[in-house]
mmCIF file of C-alpha atoms in Angstrom:
data_model
loop_
_atom_site.group_PDB
_atom_site.id
_atom_site.type_symbol
_atom_site.label_atom_id
_atom_site.label_comp_id
_atom_site.label_asym_id
_atom_site.label_seq_id
_atom_site.Cartn_x
_atom_site.Cartn_y
_atom_site.Cartn_z
ATOM 1 C CA MET A 1 0.000 0.000 0.000
ATOM 2 C CA LYS A 2 2.802 2.365 1.000
ATOM 3 C CA LYS A 3 4.567 1.616 -2.302
ATOM 4 C CA HIS A 4 1.436 2.536 -4.301
ATOM 5 C CA VAL A 5 1.132 5.833 -2.428
ATOM 6 C CA ILE A 6 4.767 6.692 -3.192
ATOM 7 C CA ILE A 7 4.276 5.875 -6.910
ATOM 8 C CA PHE A 8 1.052 7.907 -7.066
ATOM 9 C CA THR A 9 2.692 10.860 -5.304
ATOM 10 C CA SER A 10 5.691 10.716 -7.649
ATOM 11 C CA ILE A 11 3.444 10.688 -10.743
ATOM 12 C CA PHE A 12 1.414 13.563 -9.319
ATOM 13 C CA ILE A 13 4.558 15.638 -8.735
ATOM 14 C CA ILE A 14 5.797 14.898 -12.273
ATOM 15 C CA ILE A 15 2.446 15.979 -13.774
ATOM 16 C CA ILE A 16 2.392 19.201 -11.739
ATOM 17 C CA SER A 17 6.012 19.928 -12.687
ATOM 18 C CA LEU A 18 5.245 19.418 -16.384
ATOM 19 C CA PHE A 19 2.210 21.689 -16.102
ATOM 20 C CA LEU A 20 4.290 24.450 -14.494
ATOM 21 C CA ILE A 21 7.011 24.093 -17.137
ATOM 22 C CA ILE A 22 4.468 24.307 -19.969
ATOM 23 C CA LYS A 23 2.825 27.306 -18.271
ATOM 24 C CA LYS A 24 6.209 29.020 -17.968
ATOM 25 C CA ILE A 25 6.926 28.352 -21.646
ATOM 26 C CA ASP A 26 3.514 29.796 -22.586
ATOM 27 C CA ILE A 27 4.171 32.935 -20.510
ATOM 28 C CA TYR A 28 7.611 33.350 -22.116
ATOM 29 C CA HIS A 29 6.079 32.832 -25.559
ATOM 30 C CA GLU A 30 3.373 35.427 -24.859
ATOM 31 C CA LYS A 31 5.918 37.989 -23.642
ATOM 32 C CA LYS A 32 8.113 37.381 -26.681
ATOM 33 C CA TYR A 33 5.333 38.308 -29.104
ATOM 34 C CA THR A 34 3.464 41.038 -27.207
ATOM 35 C CA VAL A 35 4.198 44.564 -25.974
ATOM 36 C CA ASP A 36 2.236 47.013 -23.836
ATOM 37 C CA ILE A 37 2.006 50.429 -25.453
ATOM 38 C CA GLN A 38 0.808 53.640 -23.822
ATOM 39 C CA LEU A 39 -0.358 56.682 -25.770
ATOM 40 C CA ASP A 40 -2.490 59.812 -25.509
ATOM 41 C CA THR A 41 -5.081 60.450 -28.218
ATOM 42 C CA ASN A 42 -8.551 61.857 -28.835
ATOM 43 C CA GLN A 43 -9.663 59.722 -31.785
ATOM 44 C CA PHE A 44 -10.417 56.044 -31.203
ATOM 45 C CA ASP A 45 -13.234 53.518 -30.956
ATOM 46 C CA LEU A 46 -13.088 51.460 -27.743
ATOM 47 C CA SER A 47 -14.697 48.439 -29.397
ATOM 48 C CA VAL A 48 -11.935 48.512 -32.021
ATOM 49 C CA VAL A 49 -9.097 49.146 -29.581
ATOM 50 C CA ASP A 50 -10.226 46.261 -27.352
ATOM 51 C CA CYS A 51 -10.601 43.576 -30.014
ATOM 52 C CA ILE A 52 -8.416 40.461 -30.203
ATOM 53 C CA PRO A 53 -5.573 39.972 -30.815
ATOM 54 C CA GLN A 54 -5.221 43.522 -29.398
ATOM 55 C CA LYS A 55 -6.341 44.167 -25.783
ATOM 56 C CA LEU A 56 -7.135 47.363 -23.865
ATOM 57 C CA ILE A 57 -5.362 47.232 -20.492
ATOM 58 C CA ASP A 58 -6.218 50.655 -19.077
ATOM 59 C CA ILE A 59 -7.817 53.983 -19.984
ATOM 60 C CA LYS A 60 -7.626 57.330 -18.201
ATOM 61 C CA ASP A 61 -9.350 60.517 -19.353
ATOM 62 C CA PHE A 62 -7.595 63.880 -19.243
ATOM 63 C CA GLY A 63 -10.083 66.397 -20.568
ATOM 64 C CA THR A 64 -10.253 66.085 -24.362
ATOM 65 C CA VAL A 65 -7.536 63.412 -24.453
ATOM 66 C CA SER A 66 -7.497 59.823 -23.192
ATOM 67 C CA ARG A 67 -4.433 57.862 -22.116
ATOM 68 C CA LEU A 68 -4.671 54.304 -23.398
ATOM 69 C CA THR A 69 -2.571 51.331 -22.408
ATOM 70 C CA ILE A 70 -2.891 48.581 -25.006
ATOM 71 C CA ARG A 71 -1.394 45.105 -25.276
ATOM 72 C CA CYS A 72 -0.471 44.469 -28.905
ATOM 73 C CA LYS A 73 0.280 41.081 -30.453
ATOM 74 C CA ASN A 74 2.739 40.175 -33.191
ATOM 75 C CA SER A 75 0.516 38.112 -35.499
ATOM 76 C CA PHE A 76 3.105 38.225 -38.298
ATOM 77 C CA ASP A 77 5.801 36.138 -36.565
ATOM 78 C CA ASP A 78 3.342 34.214 -34.406
ATOM 79 C CA PHE A 79 0.426 33.705 -36.793
ATOM 80 C CA SER A 80 -0.309 30.054 -35.970
ATOM 81 C CA LYS A 81 -0.776 30.789 -32.249
ATOM 82 C CA THR A 82 -2.723 34.026 -32.623
ATOM 83 C CA LYS A 83 -6.453 34.127 -31.959
ATOM 84 C CA PHE A 84 -8.389 36.443 -34.262
ATOM 85 C CA SER A 85 -11.835 37.960 -33.853
ATOM 86 C CA LYS A 86 -14.636 36.022 -35.554
ATOM 87 C CA GLU A 87 -17.256 38.740 -34.996
ATOM 88 C CA ASN A 88 -19.161 38.869 -38.291
ATOM 89 C CA LYS A 89 -22.066 41.173 -37.481
ATOM 90 C CA ASP A 90 -22.822 43.482 -40.435
ATOM 91 C CA ILE A 91 -20.131 41.693 -42.423
ATOM 92 C CA GLU A 92 -21.935 42.456 -45.690
ATOM 93 C CA LYS A 93 -21.022 46.131 -45.452
ATOM 94 C CA TYR A 94 -17.377 45.159 -45.861
ATOM 95 C CA LEU A 95 -18.173 43.942 -49.367
ATOM 96 C CA GLN A 96 -19.603 47.239 -50.575
ATOM 97 C CA GLU A 97 -18.094 49.622 -53.081
ATOM 98 C CA THR A 98 -17.413 53.175 -51.903
ATOM 99 C CA GLU A 99 -15.919 56.354 -53.295
ATOM 100 C CA TYR A 100 -12.450 55.267 -52.165
ATOM 101 C CA ILE A 101 -12.883 51.520 -52.602
ATOM 102 C CA ASP A 102 -14.010 51.680 -56.230
ATOM 103 C CA PHE A 103 -13.464 48.145 -57.453
ATOM 104 C CA HIS A 104 -15.900 48.153 -60.395
ATOM 105 C CA ASN A 105 -13.338 50.080 -62.361
ATOM 106 C CA SER A 106 -11.385 48.820 -65.348
ATOM 107 C CA VAL A 107 -7.936 49.413 -63.832
ATOM 108 C CA VAL A 108 -8.801 47.502 -60.625
ATOM 109 C CA MET A 109 -10.536 44.689 -62.489
ATOM 110 C CA ASP A 110 -7.621 44.394 -64.933
ATOM 111 C CA LEU A 111 -5.164 43.928 -62.048
ATOM 112 C CA SER A 112 -7.442 41.312 -60.481
ATOM 113 C CA ARG A 113 -7.566 39.369 -63.755
ATOM 114 C CA LYS A 114 -3.810 39.661 -64.220
ATOM 115 C CA LEU A 115 -3.272 38.095 -60.773
ATOM 116 C CA ASN A 116 -5.989 35.433 -61.305
ATOM 117 C CA LEU A 117 -7.570 36.395 -57.987
ATOM 118 C CA ASN A 118 -11.034 35.033 -58.800
ATOM 119 C CA GLU A 119 -9.624 31.492 -58.632
ATOM 120 C CA LEU A 120 -8.183 31.851 -55.135
ATOM 121 C CA PRO A 121 -9.557 31.271 -51.602
ATOM 122 C CA PRO A 122 -9.305 34.236 -49.161
ATOM 123 C CA MET A 123 -5.897 33.384 -47.646
ATOM 124 C CA ASP A 124 -4.212 32.825 -51.014
ATOM 125 C CA CYS A 125 -5.945 35.831 -52.539
ATOM 126 C CA ALA A 126 -4.616 38.087 -49.761
ATOM 127 C CA LYS A 127 -1.076 36.692 -50.028
ATOM 128 C CA THR A 128 -1.038 37.138 -53.808
ATOM 129 C CA ILE A 129 -2.162 40.765 -53.550
ATOM 130 C CA LEU A 130 0.394 41.527 -50.842
ATOM 131 C CA GLN A 131 3.192 40.017 -52.926
ATOM 132 C CA ASN A 132 2.239 42.091 -55.945
ATOM 133 C CA ILE A 133 1.407 45.546 -54.567
ATOM 134 C CA ASN A 134 3.781 46.061 -51.605
ATOM 135 C CA GLN A 135 6.270 48.929 -51.773
ATOM 136 C CA SER A 136 9.168 46.733 -52.907
ATOM 137 C CA THR A 137 7.340 46.036 -56.200
ATOM 138 C CA HIS A 138 7.213 49.785 -57.017
ATOM 139 C CA LEU A 139 3.667 49.352 -58.338
ATOM 140 C CA ILE A 140 2.843 52.152 -55.894
ATOM 141 C CA VAL A 141 5.561 54.620 -54.917
ATOM 142 C CA TYR A 142 5.367 56.519 -51.631
ATOM 143 C CA ASP A 143 4.101 60.097 -52.035
ATOM 144 C CA PRO A 144 5.415 62.384 -49.219
ATOM 145 C CA GLU A 145 3.393 65.400 -50.421
ATOM 146 C CA LEU A 146 0.143 63.442 -50.244
ATOM 147 C CA ALA A 147 1.133 62.136 -46.783
ATOM 148 C CA LEU A 148 1.498 65.722 -45.557
ATOM 149 C CA GLN A 149 -1.903 66.688 -46.998
ATOM 150 C CA ILE A 150 -3.608 63.686 -45.379
ATOM 151 C CA SER A 151 -1.954 64.183 -41.976
ATOM 152 C CA SER A 152 -3.047 67.854 -42.101
ATOM 153 C CA GLY A 153 -6.655 66.856 -42.760
ATOM 154 C CA ILE A 154 -6.729 68.450 -46.223
ATOM 155 C CA THR A 155 -7.691 65.269 -48.080
ATOM 156 C CA TYR A 156 -8.680 61.646 -47.534
ATOM 157 C CA GLY A 157 -6.263 60.558 -50.262
ATOM 158 C CA TYR A 158 -7.104 58.805 -53.529
ATOM 159 C CA PRO A 159 -9.540 56.030 -54.524
ATOM 160 C CA ALA A 160 -8.042 52.653 -55.438
ATOM 161 C CA SER A 161 -8.443 53.190 -59.186
ATOM 162 C CA GLU A 162 -6.708 56.566 -59.052
ATOM 163 C CA VAL A 163 -3.868 55.110 -56.992
ATOM 164 C CA LEU A 164 -3.203 52.496 -59.682
ATOM 165 C CA LYS A 165 -3.325 55.154 -62.413
ATOM 166 C CA ARG A 166 -0.975 57.503 -60.546
ATOM 167 C CA SER A 167 1.247 54.703 -59.153
ATOM 168 C CA LYS A 168 1.741 56.898 -56.095
ATOM 169 C CA GLY A 169 0.296 57.005 -52.613
ATOM 170 C CA THR A 170 0.686 56.547 -48.873
ATOM 171 C CA CYS A 171 -0.050 53.640 -46.556
ATOM 172 C CA GLY A 172 -3.739 54.514 -46.947
ATOM 173 C CA GLU A 173 -3.588 54.159 -50.707
ATOM 174 C CA PHE A 174 -1.899 50.764 -50.429
ATOM 175 C CA ALA A 175 -4.768 49.783 -48.120
ATOM 176 C CA ASN A 176 -7.382 51.121 -50.570
ATOM 177 C CA VAL A 177 -6.010 48.986 -53.391
ATOM 178 C CA PHE A 178 -5.814 45.869 -51.208
ATOM 179 C CA VAL A 179 -9.359 46.319 -49.885
ATOM 180 C CA ALA A 180 -10.731 46.988 -53.385
ATOM 181 C CA LEU A 181 -9.163 43.834 -54.838
ATOM 182 C CA MET A 182 -10.421 41.686 -51.962
ATOM 183 C CA ARG A 183 -13.984 43.029 -52.129
ATOM 184 C CA LEU A 184 -14.040 42.692 -55.900
ATOM 185 C CA ASN A 185 -13.485 38.980 -55.299
ATOM 186 C CA ASN A 186 -16.273 38.813 -52.708
ATOM 187 C CA ILE A 187 -14.000 38.694 -49.658
ATOM 188 C CA PRO A 188 -15.041 40.989 -46.757
ATOM 189 C CA CYS A 189 -12.321 43.493 -45.983
ATOM 190 C CA LYS A 190 -11.934 46.420 -43.553
ATOM 191 C CA TYR A 191 -9.920 49.618 -43.723
ATOM 192 C CA ILE A 192 -7.881 50.045 -40.504
ATOM 193 C CA GLN A 193 -6.471 53.295 -39.105
ATOM 194 C CA GLY A 194 -4.002 53.478 -36.251
ATOM 195 C CA TYR A 195 -0.401 54.095 -35.318
ATOM 196 C CA MET A 196 2.992 52.517 -35.680
ATOM 197 C CA ILE A 197 4.740 52.904 -32.326
ATOM 198 C CA THR A 198 8.208 51.373 -32.294
ATOM 199 C CA PRO A 199 11.332 51.801 -30.130
ATOM 200 C CA TYR A 200 12.565 54.200 -32.821
ATOM 201 C CA GLY A 201 9.586 56.494 -33.320
ATOM 202 C CA GLN A 202 5.868 56.880 -33.986
ATOM 203 C CA SER A 203 3.639 57.670 -36.939
ATOM 204 C CA LEU A 204 0.118 57.454 -38.277
ATOM 205 C CA HIS A 205 -0.485 54.287 -40.250
ATOM 206 C CA ALA A 206 -3.188 52.463 -42.199
ATOM 207 C CA TRP A 207 -3.609 48.784 -43.038
ATOM 208 C CA ALA A 208 -6.425 46.276 -43.610
ATOM 209 C CA GLU A 209 -8.200 43.205 -42.249
ATOM 210 C CA PHE A 210 -9.920 40.520 -44.315
ATOM 211 C CA TYR A 211 -12.307 37.801 -43.197
ATOM 212 C CA ASP A 212 -11.662 34.084 -43.414
ATOM 213 C CA GLU A 213 -14.570 32.026 -42.077
ATOM 214 C CA ASN A 214 -12.226 29.471 -40.493
ATOM 215 C CA ILE A 215 -9.888 31.953 -38.805
ATOM 216 C CA GLY A 216 -11.630 35.306 -38.461
ATOM 217 C CA TRP A 217 -10.449 38.853 -39.222
ATOM 218 C CA ILE A 218 -6.819 38.654 -40.306
ATOM 219 C CA PRO A 219 -4.748 41.882 -40.257
ATOM 220 C CA VAL A 220 -2.348 42.602 -43.115
ATOM 221 C CA ASP A 221 -0.104 45.541 -43.957
ATOM 222 C CA PRO A 222 -0.304 46.094 -47.736
ATOM 223 C CA GLN A 223 2.427 48.751 -47.825
ATOM 224 C CA VAL A 224 5.119 46.427 -46.499
ATOM 225 C CA GLY A 225 3.478 43.172 -47.594
ATOM 226 C CA MET A 226 2.978 41.716 -44.097
ATOM 227 C CA PHE A 227 0.546 38.834 -43.609
ATOM 228 C CA GLY A 228 -0.366 39.508 -40.002
ATOM 229 C CA VAL A 229 1.020 42.640 -38.350
ATOM 230 C CA SER A 230 3.762 43.455 -35.853
ATOM 231 C CA GLN A 231 3.347 44.166 -32.158
ATOM 232 C CA TYR A 232 3.941 47.826 -33.002
ATOM 233 C CA HIS A 233 0.744 48.187 -35.052
ATOM 234 C CA VAL A 234 -1.819 49.853 -32.756
ATOM 235 C CA LYS A 235 -5.378 49.783 -34.108
ATOM 236 C CA MET A 236 -7.647 52.743 -33.305
ATOM 237 C CA LEU A 237 -10.425 52.866 -35.914
ATOM 238 C CA GLU A 238 -11.961 50.668 -38.605
ATOM 239 C CA GLY A 239 -14.608 50.966 -41.296
ATOM 240 C CA VAL A 240 -15.539 50.536 -44.928
ATOM 241 C CA ASP A 241 -13.043 53.236 -45.941
ATOM 242 C CA PHE A 242 -11.000 56.116 -44.522
ATOM 243 C CA SER A 243 -13.686 58.757 -45.117
ATOM 244 C CA VAL A 244 -16.196 57.173 -42.706
ATOM 245 C CA ILE A 245 -14.109 55.730 -39.854
ATOM 246 C CA GLY A 246 -14.313 58.896 -37.748
ATOM 247 C CA ALA A 247 -10.780 60.184 -38.214
ATOM 248 C CA ASP A 248 -10.226 63.932 -38.519
ATOM 249 C CA PHE A 249 -6.515 64.589 -38.678
ATOM 250 C CA SER A 250 -7.038 68.366 -38.622
ATOM 251 C CA SER A 251 -8.162 68.018 -34.969
ATOM 252 C CA LEU A 252 -6.128 64.940 -34.008
ATOM 253 C CA LYS A 253 -4.338 64.978 -30.673
ATOM 254 C CA PHE A 254 -1.675 62.298 -30.314
ATOM 255 C CA GLY A 255 1.487 62.029 -28.250
ATOM 256 C CA ASN A 256 3.308 60.761 -25.172
ATOM 257 C CA SER A 257 3.514 57.325 -26.736
ATOM 258 C CA LYS A 258 5.881 54.792 -25.245
ATOM 259 C CA ILE A 259 6.497 51.070 -25.072
ATOM 260 C CA ILE A 260 6.103 50.009 -21.460
ATOM 261 C CA ASN A 261 7.651 46.552 -21.885
ATOM 262 C CA ASN A 262 9.593 45.239 -24.869
#
């Protein structure tokens, strides 16, 4: 009897030890691919900020500005272990054509045909677009003058068709083209507005999210060609296009951003 108790106790200790080791590995893994970022801003949607894989940790109001602490996840390097939102309420609106996402246009449709996108499932369609429009392809060249006009609130930028005709744009124009090509092929896609906050600096940034029924809303950065995004992408707003997400850069307040743990 005593021997059985000793064996049982030993097995129990081994199981507990394995559990603690696995838990420690999981915690290390989570820390490796996440950062907590703090920033002050006056333009955000709480339901967007606090949506997986991103998580709102804290919020404090200071008059017209709020201080947000957000945990951001690197879904680019850690895609297979990232949980994405599967919320699909009003998903049909992310298939619609808008002034800036004008996909029933010959130049957009020609590019879609050239890339054979109509034959591809959502994941492959997204990867093909990213490979063929990112900044290294020079299909779209960065336009610093337009970036200044957008950040000053003078313009919302250019529609997808105009971007392809001009071959110039900002991160928002890369996003417009990506979203247009996805929606043209009946794949729901969102326009995302937020910030890039890295150890080396901060800036406004735009990217996209598309819907895969098996995975959920997958973020991508069309400008750099990232499938998934880094832990330095901080999402603030989302919508069918830039003009309706609630951003007004002429009255934007943003600053005091810092990475709390890295």
